[in-house]
Amino acid sequence: MRVIRWLGLALVTAAMACDDDPVVAPDPAPAAATLYTATGDITAKVDEFRNALGPSNGGTAGEQPAGRREINWDGAGANPFNNRNDFPPDFFNTTVKVGAVYTTAGTGFRNDSTLFRDLNPAYAVEFNAFSPTKIFAPIGSNLVDQLFRVAGQPTPAVVRGFGIVFSDVDIAEKTTIQLIGQDGSVLGTYAAPVRSDAVGLSFVGVTYPDAIIARVRITLGTGALGATVNDVTAGGTVDVVVFDNVIYGEPKRAF
Ligand SMILES: [Ca+2]
Ligand SMILES: [Ca+2]
Ligand SMILES: [Ca+2]
């Protein structure tokens, strides 16, 4: 009995001590991510991901209440810049107003209508389009970041989901999307599955309940494209990977 009374006193003391302490919020629980991956015939999984984000907002400027945005690289407006290494990194927020801006540690970006065979003839048998006929890659690096903006504005934004179609993922766990929050913290890193059929497409997408993704670091295989850089399945030493459609939640103004 005495032991119990002492324990009770100890608990009361502890509670009083807590009352005097500054209030410190507990660390927030990690947000629950929903993962979508597919290889081979990826169409159904891509549609499932699109539907999870909601209806398409097309190129409507300004923040919309819900839904998604998508870049397929195929629109005629991009034609003047295609098959060059200087595709404008903000094309998909200034010319086409879908709230996407790209950065890379490399030297530029290329939107290619030849399956990159004009860069290296050997690439034509490696790469394919999901949406014909243009596919995209950074030049001089295999890293590219996608940042989000309120569509058509310079205002930084966050999204609740991001998905991407890759072409020619040959090595497991190397082609990834790393989702990053407003404070720079890594929300999660997710790999695209290795290609499994003659077409060679892979999809990875992630959704969260709320718009918390401020940036996505996209890692394409293990090395940059190049005129003398052959793919690992064509006698080379690096896994070259490019991408096609990117699909993401409606960009919401970041606070
Ligand atoms: Ca395309
Ligand atoms: Ca290959
Ligand atoms: Ca490859």
PDB file of C-alpha atoms and ligand atoms in Angstrom:
ATOM      1  CA  MET A   1       0.000   0.000   0.000  1.00  0.00           C
ATOM      2  CA  ARG A   2       2.791   2.365   0.903  1.00  0.00           C
ATOM      3  CA  VAL A   3       4.520   1.609  -2.386  1.00  0.00           C
ATOM      4  CA  ILE A   4       1.382   2.471  -4.308  1.00  0.00           C
ATOM      5  CA  ARG A   5       0.959   5.758  -2.436  1.00  0.00           C
ATOM      6  CA  TRP A   6       4.566   6.741  -3.145  1.00  0.00           C
ATOM      7  CA  LEU A   7       4.101   5.876  -6.792  1.00  0.00           C
ATOM      8  CA  GLY A   8       0.989   8.030  -6.895  1.00  0.00           C
ATOM      9  CA  LEU A   9       2.871  10.946  -5.376  1.00  0.00           C
ATOM     10  CA  ALA A  10       5.660  10.490  -7.883  1.00  0.00           C
ATOM     11  CA  LEU A  11       3.175  10.635 -10.758  1.00  0.00           C
ATOM     12  CA  VAL A  12       1.577  13.809  -9.420  1.00  0.00           C
ATOM     13  CA  THR A  13       5.011  15.392  -9.046  1.00  0.00           C
ATOM     14  CA  ALA A  14       5.889  14.395 -12.589  1.00  0.00           C
ATOM     15  CA  ALA A  15       2.633  15.862 -13.868  1.00  0.00           C
ATOM     16  CA  MET A  16       3.276  19.147 -12.050  1.00  0.00           C
ATOM     17  CA  ALA A  17       6.796  19.282 -13.447  1.00  0.00           C
ATOM     18  CA  CYS A  18       5.344  18.832 -16.909  1.00  0.00           C
ATOM     19  CA  ASP A  19       2.913  21.680 -16.359  1.00  0.00           C
ATOM     20  CA  ASP A  20       5.828  23.987 -15.694  1.00  0.00           C
ATOM     21  CA  ASP A  21       7.742  22.920 -18.796  1.00  0.00           C
ATOM     22  CA  PRO A  22       7.353  24.811 -22.048  1.00  0.00           C
ATOM     23  CA  VAL A  23       4.892  23.096 -24.348  1.00  0.00           C
ATOM     24  CA  VAL A  24       6.757  21.129 -26.988  1.00  0.00           C
ATOM     25  CA  ALA A  25       4.705  19.594 -29.750  1.00  0.00           C
ATOM     26  CA  PRO A  26       5.617  15.995 -30.509  1.00  0.00           C
ATOM     27  CA  ASP A  27       7.262  15.297 -33.856  1.00  0.00           C
ATOM     28  CA  PRO A  28       4.543  14.901 -36.466  1.00  0.00           C
ATOM     29  CA  ALA A  29       3.947  11.351 -37.571  1.00  0.00           C
ATOM     30  CA  PRO A  30       5.353  10.632 -41.034  1.00  0.00           C
ATOM     31  CA  ALA A  31       2.696  11.265 -43.647  1.00  0.00           C
ATOM     32  CA  ALA A  32       1.149   8.118 -45.051  1.00  0.00           C
ATOM     33  CA  ALA A  33       2.310   7.626 -48.622  1.00  0.00           C
ATOM     34  CA  THR A  34       0.429   5.568 -51.177  1.00  0.00           C
ATOM     35  CA  LEU A  35       2.784   4.008 -53.731  1.00  0.00           C
ATOM     36  CA  TYR A  36       1.945   3.135 -57.342  1.00  0.00           C
ATOM     37  CA  THR A  37       4.418   1.156 -59.445  1.00  0.00           C
ATOM     38  CA  ALA A  38       4.180  -0.743 -62.724  1.00  0.00           C
ATOM     39  CA  THR A  39       6.313  -2.107 -65.532  1.00  0.00           C
ATOM     40  CA  GLY A  40       5.337  -3.761 -68.794  1.00  0.00           C
ATOM     41  CA  ASP A  41       1.862  -2.530 -69.707  1.00  0.00           C
ATOM     42  CA  ILE A  42       1.719   0.412 -67.326  1.00  0.00           C
ATOM     43  CA  THR A  43      -1.444   2.056 -68.713  1.00  0.00           C
ATOM     44  CA  ALA A  44      -3.895   0.825 -66.070  1.00  0.00           C
ATOM     45  CA  LYS A  45      -1.619   1.846 -63.183  1.00  0.00           C
ATOM     46  CA  VAL A  46      -1.000   5.284 -64.688  1.00  0.00           C
ATOM     47  CA  ASP A  47      -4.767   5.764 -65.020  1.00  0.00           C
ATOM     48  CA  GLU A  48      -5.259   4.631 -61.427  1.00  0.00           C
ATOM     49  CA  PHE A  49      -2.717   7.224 -60.325  1.00  0.00           C
ATOM     50  CA  ARG A  50      -4.376   9.941 -62.414  1.00  0.00           C
ATOM     51  CA  ASN A  51      -7.752   9.115 -60.901  1.00  0.00           C
ATOM     52  CA  ALA A  52      -6.315   9.201 -57.387  1.00  0.00           C
ATOM     53  CA  LEU A  53      -5.263  12.806 -57.969  1.00  0.00           C
ATOM     54  CA  GLY A  54      -8.536  13.871 -59.576  1.00  0.00           C
ATOM     55  CA  PRO A  55      -9.616  15.444 -62.839  1.00  0.00           C
ATOM     56  CA  SER A  56      -7.168  17.078 -65.237  1.00  0.00           C
ATOM     57  CA  ASN A  57      -6.857  20.855 -65.016  1.00  0.00           C
ATOM     58  CA  GLY A  58      -5.139  20.970 -68.404  1.00  0.00           C
ATOM     59  CA  GLY A  59      -3.249  24.217 -68.895  1.00  0.00           C
ATOM     60  CA  THR A  60      -5.656  26.407 -66.925  1.00  0.00           C
ATOM     61  CA  ALA A  61      -3.668  29.215 -65.308  1.00  0.00           C
ATOM     62  CA  GLY A  62      -3.998  29.841 -61.576  1.00  0.00           C
ATOM     63  CA  GLU A  63      -4.519  27.593 -58.579  1.00  0.00           C
ATOM     64  CA  GLN A  64      -7.434  25.228 -58.984  1.00  0.00           C
ATOM     65  CA  PRO A  65      -9.271  23.715 -55.984  1.00  0.00           C
ATOM     66  CA  ALA A  66      -8.313  20.105 -56.765  1.00  0.00           C
ATOM     67  CA  GLY A  67      -7.237  17.742 -59.520  1.00  0.00           C
ATOM     68  CA  ARG A  68      -3.999  17.165 -61.381  1.00  0.00           C
ATOM     69  CA  ARG A  69      -1.600  18.401 -64.013  1.00  0.00           C
ATOM     70  CA  GLU A  70       0.318  16.400 -66.596  1.00  0.00           C
ATOM     71  CA  ILE A  71       3.216  16.979 -68.985  1.00  0.00           C
ATOM     72  CA  ASN A  72       3.533  14.658 -71.998  1.00  0.00           C
ATOM     73  CA  TRP A  73       6.159  16.728 -73.895  1.00  0.00           C
ATOM     74  CA  ASP A  74       4.242  16.268 -77.143  1.00  0.00           C
ATOM     75  CA  GLY A  75       2.475  19.603 -77.708  1.00  0.00           C
ATOM     76  CA  ALA A  76       3.255  21.581 -80.850  1.00  0.00           C
ATOM     77  CA  GLY A  77       4.126  24.656 -78.765  1.00  0.00           C
ATOM     78  CA  ALA A  78       7.391  22.990 -77.785  1.00  0.00           C
ATOM     79  CA  ASN A  79       8.422  22.229 -81.371  1.00  0.00           C
ATOM     80  CA  PRO A  80      10.796  25.214 -81.748  1.00  0.00           C
ATOM     81  CA  PHE A  81      12.834  23.889 -78.829  1.00  0.00           C
ATOM     82  CA  ASN A  82      12.811  20.179 -79.608  1.00  0.00           C
ATOM     83  CA  ASN A  83      15.911  18.123 -80.417  1.00  0.00           C
ATOM     84  CA  ARG A  84      18.167  20.786 -78.913  1.00  0.00           C
ATOM     85  CA  ASN A  85      20.004  20.852 -75.597  1.00  0.00           C
ATOM     86  CA  ASP A  86      18.510  24.132 -74.405  1.00  0.00           C
ATOM     87  CA  PHE A  87      14.852  23.356 -73.751  1.00  0.00           C
ATOM     88  CA  PRO A  88      13.586  26.192 -71.501  1.00  0.00           C
ATOM     89  CA  PRO A  89      13.418  24.917 -67.898  1.00  0.00           C
ATOM     90  CA  ASP A  90      10.358  27.064 -67.165  1.00  0.00           C
ATOM     91  CA  PHE A  91       8.497  26.295 -70.417  1.00  0.00           C
ATOM     92  CA  PHE A  92       5.839  24.395 -68.445  1.00  0.00           C
ATOM     93  CA  ASN A  93       5.021  27.336 -66.258  1.00  0.00           C
ATOM     94  CA  THR A  94       5.432  30.318 -68.586  1.00  0.00           C
ATOM     95  CA  THR A  95       4.421  29.125 -72.071  1.00  0.00           C
ATOM     96  CA  VAL A  96       2.282  26.190 -70.948  1.00  0.00           C
ATOM     97  CA  LYS A  97       0.907  27.109 -67.535  1.00  0.00           C
ATOM     98  CA  VAL A  98       1.006  23.888 -65.545  1.00  0.00           C
ATOM     99  CA  GLY A  99       3.228  24.942 -62.632  1.00  0.00           C
ATOM    100  CA  ALA A 100       6.386  22.928 -63.350  1.00  0.00           C
ATOM    101  CA  VAL A 101       9.965  24.259 -63.384  1.00  0.00           C
ATOM    102  CA  TYR A 102      13.055  22.094 -63.856  1.00  0.00           C
ATOM    103  CA  THR A 103      16.633  22.413 -62.630  1.00  0.00           C
ATOM    104  CA  THR A 104      19.658  20.202 -63.200  1.00  0.00           C
ATOM    105  CA  ALA A 105      23.300  20.037 -62.239  1.00  0.00           C
ATOM    106  CA  GLY A 106      23.943  19.325 -65.915  1.00  0.00           C
ATOM    107  CA  THR A 107      24.084  21.719 -68.849  1.00  0.00           C
ATOM    108  CA  GLY A 108      20.509  21.706 -70.114  1.00  0.00           C
ATOM    109  CA  PHE A 109      17.426  19.760 -71.120  1.00  0.00           C
ATOM    110  CA  ARG A 110      16.419  17.993 -74.312  1.00  0.00           C
ATOM    111  CA  ASN A 111      12.891  17.240 -75.536  1.00  0.00           C
ATOM    112  CA  ASP A 112      13.524  14.641 -78.207  1.00  0.00           C
ATOM    113  CA  SER A 113      11.329  13.392 -81.056  1.00  0.00           C
ATOM    114  CA  THR A 114      13.791  10.745 -82.301  1.00  0.00           C
ATOM    115  CA  LEU A 115      14.019   8.485 -79.217  1.00  0.00           C
ATOM    116  CA  PHE A 116      17.366  10.242 -78.710  1.00  0.00           C
ATOM    117  CA  ARG A 117      18.867   8.524 -81.749  1.00  0.00           C
ATOM    118  CA  ASP A 118      20.027  11.942 -82.950  1.00  0.00           C
ATOM    119  CA  LEU A 119      22.148  12.129 -79.794  1.00  0.00           C
ATOM    120  CA  ASN A 120      23.399   8.541 -80.042  1.00  0.00           C
ATOM    121  CA  PRO A 121      22.145   6.172 -82.783  1.00  0.00           C
ATOM    122  CA  ALA A 122      22.336   3.242 -80.349  1.00  0.00           C
ATOM    123  CA  TYR A 123      19.595   4.779 -78.169  1.00  0.00           C
ATOM    124  CA  ALA A 124      16.801   4.130 -80.676  1.00  0.00           C
ATOM    125  CA  VAL A 125      16.584   0.479 -79.649  1.00  0.00           C
ATOM    126  CA  GLU A 126      16.648   1.328 -75.921  1.00  0.00           C
ATOM    127  CA  PHE A 127      14.052   4.088 -75.539  1.00  0.00           C
ATOM    128  CA  ASN A 128      10.340   4.328 -76.225  1.00  0.00           C
ATOM    129  CA  ALA A 129       7.618   6.899 -75.690  1.00  0.00           C
ATOM    130  CA  PHE A 130       4.584   6.330 -73.469  1.00  0.00           C
ATOM    131  CA  SER A 131       2.835   9.219 -75.204  1.00  0.00           C
ATOM    132  CA  PRO A 132       4.209   9.478 -78.760  1.00  0.00           C
ATOM    133  CA  THR A 133       6.454  10.919 -79.810  1.00  0.00           C
ATOM    134  CA  LYS A 134       8.506  13.189 -77.534  1.00  0.00           C
ATOM    135  CA  ILE A 135      10.520  12.064 -74.505  1.00  0.00           C
ATOM    136  CA  PHE A 136      12.692  14.139 -72.187  1.00  0.00           C
ATOM    137  CA  ALA A 137      16.025  14.101 -70.353  1.00  0.00           C
ATOM    138  CA  PRO A 138      18.601  16.402 -68.805  1.00  0.00           C
ATOM    139  CA  ILE A 139      21.911  16.820 -70.646  1.00  0.00           C
ATOM    140  CA  GLY A 140      25.228  16.466 -68.836  1.00  0.00           C
ATOM    141  CA  SER A 141      23.719  14.853 -65.737  1.00  0.00           C
ATOM    142  CA  ASN A 142      21.345  12.073 -64.772  1.00  0.00           C
ATOM    143  CA  LEU A 143      19.773  14.235 -62.057  1.00  0.00           C
ATOM    144  CA  VAL A 144      16.875  16.614 -62.558  1.00  0.00           C
ATOM    145  CA  ASP A 145      14.692  18.376 -60.005  1.00  0.00           C
ATOM    146  CA  GLN A 146      11.090  19.345 -60.569  1.00  0.00           C
ATOM    147  CA  LEU A 147       9.871  22.361 -58.598  1.00  0.00           C
ATOM    148  CA  PHE A 148       6.252  23.459 -58.367  1.00  0.00           C
ATOM    149  CA  ARG A 149       4.629  26.840 -58.935  1.00  0.00           C
ATOM    150  CA  VAL A 150       1.068  28.120 -58.818  1.00  0.00           C
ATOM    151  CA  ALA A 151       0.216  27.502 -62.478  1.00  0.00           C
ATOM    152  CA  GLY A 152       1.462  30.387 -64.597  1.00  0.00           C
ATOM    153  CA  GLN A 153       2.852  32.347 -61.630  1.00  0.00           C
ATOM    154  CA  PRO A 154       6.271  32.567 -59.940  1.00  0.00           C
ATOM    155  CA  THR A 155       4.672  31.645 -56.584  1.00  0.00           C
ATOM    156  CA  PRO A 156       6.211  28.486 -55.041  1.00  0.00           C
ATOM    157  CA  ALA A 157       3.715  25.673 -54.608  1.00  0.00           C
ATOM    158  CA  VAL A 158       3.331  22.203 -53.129  1.00  0.00           C
ATOM    159  CA  VAL A 159       1.552  19.142 -54.498  1.00  0.00           C
ATOM    160  CA  ARG A 160       0.006  16.030 -52.952  1.00  0.00           C
ATOM    161  CA  GLY A 161       1.303  13.520 -55.461  1.00  0.00           C
ATOM    162  CA  PHE A 162       3.885  12.943 -58.148  1.00  0.00           C
ATOM    163  CA  GLY A 163       4.264  10.180 -60.731  1.00  0.00           C
ATOM    164  CA  ILE A 164       6.567   9.666 -63.693  1.00  0.00           C
ATOM    165  CA  VAL A 165       6.997   7.284 -66.630  1.00  0.00           C
ATOM    166  CA  PHE A 166      10.566   6.146 -67.289  1.00  0.00           C
ATOM    167  CA  SER A 167      11.992   4.484 -70.373  1.00  0.00           C
ATOM    168  CA  ASP A 168      14.622   1.747 -70.199  1.00  0.00           C
ATOM    169  CA  VAL A 169      15.232   1.159 -66.504  1.00  0.00           C
ATOM    170  CA  ASP A 170      17.733  -1.730 -66.558  1.00  0.00           C
ATOM    171  CA  ILE A 171      19.300  -1.700 -63.082  1.00  0.00           C
ATOM    172  CA  ALA A 172      17.140  -2.104 -59.970  1.00  0.00           C
ATOM    173  CA  GLU A 173      16.873   0.605 -57.287  1.00  0.00           C
ATOM    174  CA  LYS A 174      18.855   3.222 -59.248  1.00  0.00           C
ATOM    175  CA  THR A 175      16.071   5.116 -61.008  1.00  0.00           C
ATOM    176  CA  THR A 176      14.218   6.925 -58.262  1.00  0.00           C
ATOM    177  CA  ILE A 177      12.037   9.826 -57.252  1.00  0.00           C
ATOM    178  CA  GLN A 178      12.940  11.541 -53.990  1.00  0.00           C
ATOM    179  CA  LEU A 179      10.102  13.643 -52.618  1.00  0.00           C
ATOM    180  CA  ILE A 180      11.180  16.696 -50.614  1.00  0.00           C
ATOM    181  CA  GLY A 181       9.121  18.939 -48.332  1.00  0.00           C
ATOM    182  CA  GLN A 182       9.140  22.712 -47.983  1.00  0.00           C
ATOM    183  CA  ASP A 183      11.732  22.587 -45.198  1.00  0.00           C
ATOM    184  CA  GLY A 184      14.062  20.481 -47.329  1.00  0.00           C
ATOM    185  CA  SER A 185      13.351  17.260 -45.461  1.00  0.00           C
ATOM    186  CA  VAL A 186      13.113  14.048 -47.450  1.00  0.00           C
ATOM    187  CA  LEU A 187       9.573  12.675 -47.341  1.00  0.00           C
ATOM    188  CA  GLY A 188      10.567   9.456 -49.075  1.00  0.00           C
ATOM    189  CA  THR A 189      12.573   7.927 -51.927  1.00  0.00           C
ATOM    190  CA  TYR A 190      10.921   5.456 -54.273  1.00  0.00           C
ATOM    191  CA  ALA A 191      12.432   3.353 -57.071  1.00  0.00           C
ATOM    192  CA  ALA A 192      10.895   2.580 -60.436  1.00  0.00           C
ATOM    193  CA  PRO A 193      10.758  -1.113 -61.330  1.00  0.00           C
ATOM    194  CA  VAL A 194      13.112  -2.564 -63.941  1.00  0.00           C
ATOM    195  CA  ARG A 195      11.685  -2.814 -67.466  1.00  0.00           C
ATOM    196  CA  SER A 196       9.946  -6.103 -68.163  1.00  0.00           C
ATOM    197  CA  ASP A 197       8.877  -6.174 -71.804  1.00  0.00           C
ATOM    198  CA  ALA A 198       9.912  -5.103 -75.307  1.00  0.00           C
ATOM    199  CA  VAL A 199       8.456  -1.605 -74.876  1.00  0.00           C
ATOM    200  CA  GLY A 200      10.475  -1.025 -71.731  1.00  0.00           C
ATOM    201  CA  LEU A 201       8.424   1.487 -69.725  1.00  0.00           C
ATOM    202  CA  SER A 202       8.303   1.769 -65.923  1.00  0.00           C
ATOM    203  CA  PHE A 203       6.069   3.880 -63.682  1.00  0.00           C
ATOM    204  CA  VAL A 204       6.409   5.081 -60.117  1.00  0.00           C
ATOM    205  CA  GLY A 205       4.015   7.434 -58.378  1.00  0.00           C
ATOM    206  CA  VAL A 206       3.290   8.480 -54.802  1.00  0.00           C
ATOM    207  CA  THR A 207       0.356  10.316 -53.259  1.00  0.00           C
ATOM    208  CA  TYR A 208      -0.090  11.860 -49.810  1.00  0.00           C
ATOM    209  CA  PRO A 209      -3.328  12.982 -48.156  1.00  0.00           C
ATOM    210  CA  ASP A 210      -2.155  16.624 -48.238  1.00  0.00           C
ATOM    211  CA  ALA A 211      -0.030  18.819 -50.499  1.00  0.00           C
ATOM    212  CA  ILE A 212       3.421  18.474 -48.875  1.00  0.00           C
ATOM    213  CA  ILE A 213       5.780  17.902 -51.830  1.00  0.00           C
ATOM    214  CA  ALA A 214       7.764  21.029 -52.720  1.00  0.00           C
ATOM    215  CA  ARG A 215      10.406  19.412 -54.917  1.00  0.00           C
ATOM    216  CA  VAL A 216      11.141  16.084 -56.570  1.00  0.00           C
ATOM    217  CA  ARG A 217      14.696  14.881 -57.197  1.00  0.00           C
ATOM    218  CA  ILE A 218      14.547  12.548 -60.212  1.00  0.00           C
ATOM    219  CA  THR A 219      17.517  10.200 -60.632  1.00  0.00           C
ATOM    220  CA  LEU A 220      17.758   8.595 -64.073  1.00  0.00           C
ATOM    221  CA  GLY A 221      19.727   5.354 -63.968  1.00  0.00           C
ATOM    222  CA  THR A 222      23.437   5.608 -63.255  1.00  0.00           C
ATOM    223  CA  GLY A 223      24.795   8.124 -65.751  1.00  0.00           C
ATOM    224  CA  ALA A 224      24.136  10.934 -68.202  1.00  0.00           C
ATOM    225  CA  LEU A 225      23.314  10.477 -71.881  1.00  0.00           C
ATOM    226  CA  GLY A 226      26.134  10.998 -74.354  1.00  0.00           C
ATOM    227  CA  ALA A 227      27.193  10.431 -77.950  1.00  0.00           C
ATOM    228  CA  THR A 228      29.754   7.889 -76.771  1.00  0.00           C
ATOM    229  CA  VAL A 229      27.840   6.612 -73.736  1.00  0.00           C
ATOM    230  CA  ASN A 230      26.141   3.323 -74.510  1.00  0.00           C
ATOM    231  CA  ASP A 231      23.534   1.736 -72.297  1.00  0.00           C
ATOM    232  CA  VAL A 232      24.446  -1.110 -69.982  1.00  0.00           C
ATOM    233  CA  THR A 233      22.438  -3.488 -72.210  1.00  0.00           C
ATOM    234  CA  ALA A 234      24.308  -2.322 -75.328  1.00  0.00           C
ATOM    235  CA  GLY A 235      27.870  -2.880 -74.249  1.00  0.00           C
ATOM    236  CA  GLY A 236      28.138   0.215 -72.042  1.00  0.00           C
ATOM    237  CA  THR A 237      28.830   0.604 -68.359  1.00  0.00           C
ATOM    238  CA  VAL A 238      25.990   2.909 -67.287  1.00  0.00           C
ATOM    239  CA  ASP A 239      22.223   2.491 -67.204  1.00  0.00           C
ATOM    240  CA  VAL A 240      20.899   5.379 -69.304  1.00  0.00           C
ATOM    241  CA  VAL A 241      17.257   6.238 -68.617  1.00  0.00           C
ATOM    242  CA  VAL A 242      14.976   8.993 -69.929  1.00  0.00           C
ATOM    243  CA  PHE A 243      11.398   9.939 -69.066  1.00  0.00           C
ATOM    244  CA  ASP A 244       8.056  10.719 -70.578  1.00  0.00           C
ATOM    245  CA  ASN A 245       4.823  11.716 -68.824  1.00  0.00           C
ATOM    246  CA  VAL A 246       4.987  13.422 -65.452  1.00  0.00           C
ATOM    247  CA  ILE A 247       1.728  13.624 -63.501  1.00  0.00           C
ATOM    248  CA  TYR A 248       1.272  15.605 -60.290  1.00  0.00           C
ATOM    249  CA  GLY A 249      -1.334  17.047 -57.997  1.00  0.00           C
ATOM    250  CA  GLU A 250      -2.638  20.567 -58.501  1.00  0.00           C
ATOM    251  CA  PRO A 251       0.107  22.970 -57.333  1.00  0.00           C
ATOM    252  CA  LYS A 252      -1.100  24.779 -54.211  1.00  0.00           C
ATOM    253  CA  ARG A 253       0.480  27.978 -52.973  1.00  0.00           C
ATOM    254  CA  ALA A 254       3.140  27.170 -50.391  1.00  0.00           C
ATOM    255  CA  PHE A 255       3.035  29.023 -47.050  1.00  0.00           C
TER     256      PHE A 255
HETATM  257 CA    CA B   1       5.510  12.011 -74.807  1.00  0.00          CA
HETATM  258 CA    CA B   2      18.554  -0.931 -72.054  1.00  0.00          CA
HETATM  259 CA    CA B   3      18.914   1.770 -69.622  1.00  0.00          CA
END
